[in-house]
Short mmCIF file of C-alpha atoms in Angstrom, two decimals:
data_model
loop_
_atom_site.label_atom_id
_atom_site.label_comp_id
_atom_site.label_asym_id
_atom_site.label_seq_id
_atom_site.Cartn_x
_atom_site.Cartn_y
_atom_site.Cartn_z
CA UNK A 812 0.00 0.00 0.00
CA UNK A 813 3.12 2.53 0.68
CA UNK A 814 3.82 4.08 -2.35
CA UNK A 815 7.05 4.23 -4.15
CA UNK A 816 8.82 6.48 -1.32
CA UNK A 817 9.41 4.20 1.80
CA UNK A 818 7.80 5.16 4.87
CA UNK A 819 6.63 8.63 4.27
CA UNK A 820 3.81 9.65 6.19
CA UNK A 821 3.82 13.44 6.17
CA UNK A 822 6.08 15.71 4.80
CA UNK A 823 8.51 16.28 7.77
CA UNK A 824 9.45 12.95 7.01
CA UNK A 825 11.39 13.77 4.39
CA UNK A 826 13.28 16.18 6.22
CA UNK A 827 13.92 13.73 8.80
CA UNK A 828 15.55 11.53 6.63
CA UNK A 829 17.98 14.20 5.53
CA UNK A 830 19.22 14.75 8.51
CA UNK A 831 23.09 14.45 8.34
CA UNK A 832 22.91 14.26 4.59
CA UNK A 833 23.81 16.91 1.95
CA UNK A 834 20.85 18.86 1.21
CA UNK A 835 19.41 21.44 -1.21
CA UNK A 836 17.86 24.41 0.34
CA UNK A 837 15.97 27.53 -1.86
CA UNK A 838 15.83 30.33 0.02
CA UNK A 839 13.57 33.33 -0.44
CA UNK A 840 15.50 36.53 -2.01
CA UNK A 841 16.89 34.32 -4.74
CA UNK A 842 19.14 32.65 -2.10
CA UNK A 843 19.82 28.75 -2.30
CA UNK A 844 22.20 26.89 0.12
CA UNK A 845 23.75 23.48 -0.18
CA UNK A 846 25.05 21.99 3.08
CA UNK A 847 24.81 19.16 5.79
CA UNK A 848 21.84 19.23 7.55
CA UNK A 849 22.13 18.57 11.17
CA UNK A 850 19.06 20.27 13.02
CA UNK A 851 15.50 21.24 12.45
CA UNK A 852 11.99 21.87 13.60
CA UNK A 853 8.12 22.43 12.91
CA UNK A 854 9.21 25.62 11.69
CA UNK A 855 11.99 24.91 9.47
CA UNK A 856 14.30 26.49 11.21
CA UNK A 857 17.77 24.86 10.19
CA UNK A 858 20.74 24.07 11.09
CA UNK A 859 23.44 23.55 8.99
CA UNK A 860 27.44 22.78 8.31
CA UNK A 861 29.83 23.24 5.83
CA UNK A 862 27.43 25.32 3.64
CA UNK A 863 27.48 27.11 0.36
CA UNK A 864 25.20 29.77 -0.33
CA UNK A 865 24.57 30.57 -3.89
CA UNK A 866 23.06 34.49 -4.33
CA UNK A 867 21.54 35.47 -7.67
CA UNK A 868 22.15 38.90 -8.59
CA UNK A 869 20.59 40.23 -12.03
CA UNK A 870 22.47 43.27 -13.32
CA UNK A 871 20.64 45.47 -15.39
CA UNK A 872 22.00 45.53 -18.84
CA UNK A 873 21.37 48.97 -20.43
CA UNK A 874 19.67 49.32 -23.64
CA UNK A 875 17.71 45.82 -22.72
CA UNK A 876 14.40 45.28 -20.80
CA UNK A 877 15.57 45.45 -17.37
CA UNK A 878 13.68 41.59 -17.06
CA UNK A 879 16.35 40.66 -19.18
CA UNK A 880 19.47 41.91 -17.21
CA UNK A 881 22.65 39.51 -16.83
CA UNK A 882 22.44 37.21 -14.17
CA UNK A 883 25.55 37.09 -11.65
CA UNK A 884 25.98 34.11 -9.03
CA UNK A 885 27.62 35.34 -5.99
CA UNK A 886 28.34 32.22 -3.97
CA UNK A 887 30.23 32.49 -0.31
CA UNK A 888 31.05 29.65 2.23
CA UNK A 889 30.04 28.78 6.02
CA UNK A 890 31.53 26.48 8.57
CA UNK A 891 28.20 26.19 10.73
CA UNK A 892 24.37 28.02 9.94
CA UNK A 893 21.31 28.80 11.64
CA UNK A 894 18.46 29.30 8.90
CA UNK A 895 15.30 30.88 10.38
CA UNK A 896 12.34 28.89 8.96
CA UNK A 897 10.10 31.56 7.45
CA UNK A 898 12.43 31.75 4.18
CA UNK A 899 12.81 28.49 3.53
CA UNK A 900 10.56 27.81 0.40
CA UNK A 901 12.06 24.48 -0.43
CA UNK A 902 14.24 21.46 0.87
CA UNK A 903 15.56 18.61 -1.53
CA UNK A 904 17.34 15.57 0.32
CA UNK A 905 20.00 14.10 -1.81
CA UNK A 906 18.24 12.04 -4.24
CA UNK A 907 17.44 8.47 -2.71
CA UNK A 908 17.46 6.13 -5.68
CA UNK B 148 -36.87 50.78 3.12
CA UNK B 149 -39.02 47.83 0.79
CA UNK B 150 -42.19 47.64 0.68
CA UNK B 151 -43.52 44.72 2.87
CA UNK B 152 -45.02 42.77 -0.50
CA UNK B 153 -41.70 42.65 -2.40
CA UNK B 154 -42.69 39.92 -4.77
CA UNK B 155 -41.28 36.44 -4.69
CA UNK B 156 -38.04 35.58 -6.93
CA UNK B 157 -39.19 35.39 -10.28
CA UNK B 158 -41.68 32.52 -11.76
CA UNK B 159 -39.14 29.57 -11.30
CA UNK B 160 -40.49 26.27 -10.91
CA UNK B 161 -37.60 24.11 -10.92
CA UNK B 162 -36.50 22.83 -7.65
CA UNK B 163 -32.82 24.04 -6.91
CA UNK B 164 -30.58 22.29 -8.86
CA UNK B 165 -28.64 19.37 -6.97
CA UNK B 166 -25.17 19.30 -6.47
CA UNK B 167 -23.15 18.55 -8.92
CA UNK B 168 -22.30 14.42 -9.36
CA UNK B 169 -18.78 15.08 -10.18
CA UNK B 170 -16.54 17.56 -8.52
CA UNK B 171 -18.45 18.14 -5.25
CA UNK B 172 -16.54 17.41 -1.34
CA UNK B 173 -14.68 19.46 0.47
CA UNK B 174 -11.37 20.65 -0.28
CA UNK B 175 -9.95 18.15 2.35
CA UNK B 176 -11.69 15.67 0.03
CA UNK B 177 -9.42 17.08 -2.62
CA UNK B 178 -6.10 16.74 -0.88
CA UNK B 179 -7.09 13.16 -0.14
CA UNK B 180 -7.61 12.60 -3.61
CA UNK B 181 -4.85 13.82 -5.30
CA UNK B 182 -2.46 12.24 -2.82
CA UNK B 183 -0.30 9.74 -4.74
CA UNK B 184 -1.32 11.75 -8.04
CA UNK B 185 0.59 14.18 -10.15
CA UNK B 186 -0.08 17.85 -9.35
CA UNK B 187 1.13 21.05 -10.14
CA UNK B 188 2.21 23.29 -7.13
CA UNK B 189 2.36 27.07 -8.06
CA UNK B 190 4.13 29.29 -5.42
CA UNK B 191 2.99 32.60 -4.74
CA UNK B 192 6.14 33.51 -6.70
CA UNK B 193 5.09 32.40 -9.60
CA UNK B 194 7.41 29.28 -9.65
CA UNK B 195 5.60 26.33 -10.26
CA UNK B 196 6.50 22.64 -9.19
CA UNK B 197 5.15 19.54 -11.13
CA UNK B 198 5.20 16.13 -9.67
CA UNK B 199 3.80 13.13 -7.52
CA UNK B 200 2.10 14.17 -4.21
CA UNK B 201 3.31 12.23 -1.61
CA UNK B 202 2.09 13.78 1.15
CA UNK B 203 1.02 16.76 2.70
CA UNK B 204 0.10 18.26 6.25
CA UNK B 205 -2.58 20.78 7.63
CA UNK B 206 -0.09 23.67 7.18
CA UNK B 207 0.05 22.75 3.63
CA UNK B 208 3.64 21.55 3.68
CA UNK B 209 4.02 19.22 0.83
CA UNK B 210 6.39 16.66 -0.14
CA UNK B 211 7.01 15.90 -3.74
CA UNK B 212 8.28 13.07 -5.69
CA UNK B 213 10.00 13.81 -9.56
CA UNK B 214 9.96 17.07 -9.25
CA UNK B 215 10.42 19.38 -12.24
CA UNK B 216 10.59 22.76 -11.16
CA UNK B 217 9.32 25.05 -13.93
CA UNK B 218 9.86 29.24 -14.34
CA UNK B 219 8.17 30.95 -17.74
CA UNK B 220 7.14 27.30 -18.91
CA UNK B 221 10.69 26.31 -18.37
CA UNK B 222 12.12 23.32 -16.60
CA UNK B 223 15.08 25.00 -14.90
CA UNK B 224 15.36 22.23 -12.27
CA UNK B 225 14.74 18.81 -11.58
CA UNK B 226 14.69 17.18 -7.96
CA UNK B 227 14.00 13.74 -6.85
CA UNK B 228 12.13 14.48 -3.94
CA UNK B 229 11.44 18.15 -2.21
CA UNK B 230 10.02 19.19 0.54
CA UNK B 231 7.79 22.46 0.06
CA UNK B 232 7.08 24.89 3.02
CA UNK B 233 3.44 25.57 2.99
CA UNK B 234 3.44 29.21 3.54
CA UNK B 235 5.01 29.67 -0.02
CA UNK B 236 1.69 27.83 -1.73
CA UNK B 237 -0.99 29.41 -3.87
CA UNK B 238 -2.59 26.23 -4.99
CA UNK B 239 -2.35 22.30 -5.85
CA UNK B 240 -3.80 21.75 -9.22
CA UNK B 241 -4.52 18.50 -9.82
CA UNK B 242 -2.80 17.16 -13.26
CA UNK B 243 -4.18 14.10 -13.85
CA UNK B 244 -7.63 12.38 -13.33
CA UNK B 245 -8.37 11.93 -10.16
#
């Protein structure tokens, strides 16, 4: 009767099965971290080690539209995170195949 | 202020149509049903998540399996399985039968 994920029951469950893996994190402000996960609760807050947070920044390009600006990734590395829950939009375990 | 005799709704004898067969329940009813389905998540952002509904919660956290991530009709990412936080959701359109 389980379907094809094993053993997940509600969606925390997924989280909980991340926990000291590498996970995928997208943040809101065009913000996305990738990092072990080693804490979390109800609501999202995280915490996190050896992280790498990946910041878009669109430059406006003159003479074009400014949706069309040039996209910059600014990425920057931390030893040990605390992510407050409210902008976390989405969390991807590594991929359990 | 109306007049006391304001006149019945207008000459209709048919009794008040029933319920539709199809498409009636409450949305609860709906999240039960297209557990297990494929759905289409949009975010308030605009960012839209297709995949299998695994399973949700009351604060409309969801957990997705085969998730293709799509911006501007675009797949720009794909993810086995992702956890959404609820707060971000506009709706959970339902993308198959249910």
């Amino acid at each position: 009767m389980d379907t094809s994920s094993a053993g997940i029951q509600e969606p925390f469950d997924l989280i909980r099965l991340s926990l000291n893996e590498r996970v995928f994190v997208k943040l809101r402000g065009d913000r996305e971290l990738t990092g072990v996960l080693h804490a979390y609760d109800g609501h999202m807050n995280l915490i996190m080690s050896a992280v790498e947070e990946t910041i878009m920044v669109v430059e406006p390009v003159e003479g074009a539209p400014h949706s069309q600006g040039s996209v910059n990734y600014v990425k920057r590395k931390m030893e040990m995170l605390f992510v407050r829950g409210d902008g976390v939009i989405l969390v991807s375990p590594p991929s359990r195949t | 202020m109306d007049d006391d005799s304001t006149p019945p709704p207008p000459a209709n004898d048919a009794p008040a149509p029933p319920p539709p067969a199809l498409n009636s329940g409450s949305p609860t009813d709906f999240l039960k049903g297209v557990v297990g389905k494929r759905v289409v998540v949009r975010l308030t952002s605009g960012v839209d998540y297709r995949g299998v509904l695994s399973c949700l919660d009351g604060y409309m956290n969801i957990a997705l399996e085969q998730t293709e991530e799509h911006v501007n009709g675009r797949v720009i990412n794909r993810y086995g399985d992702a956890f959404i936080r609820g707060n971000n959701v506009l709706y959970i359109s339902a993308a198959e039968a249910i």
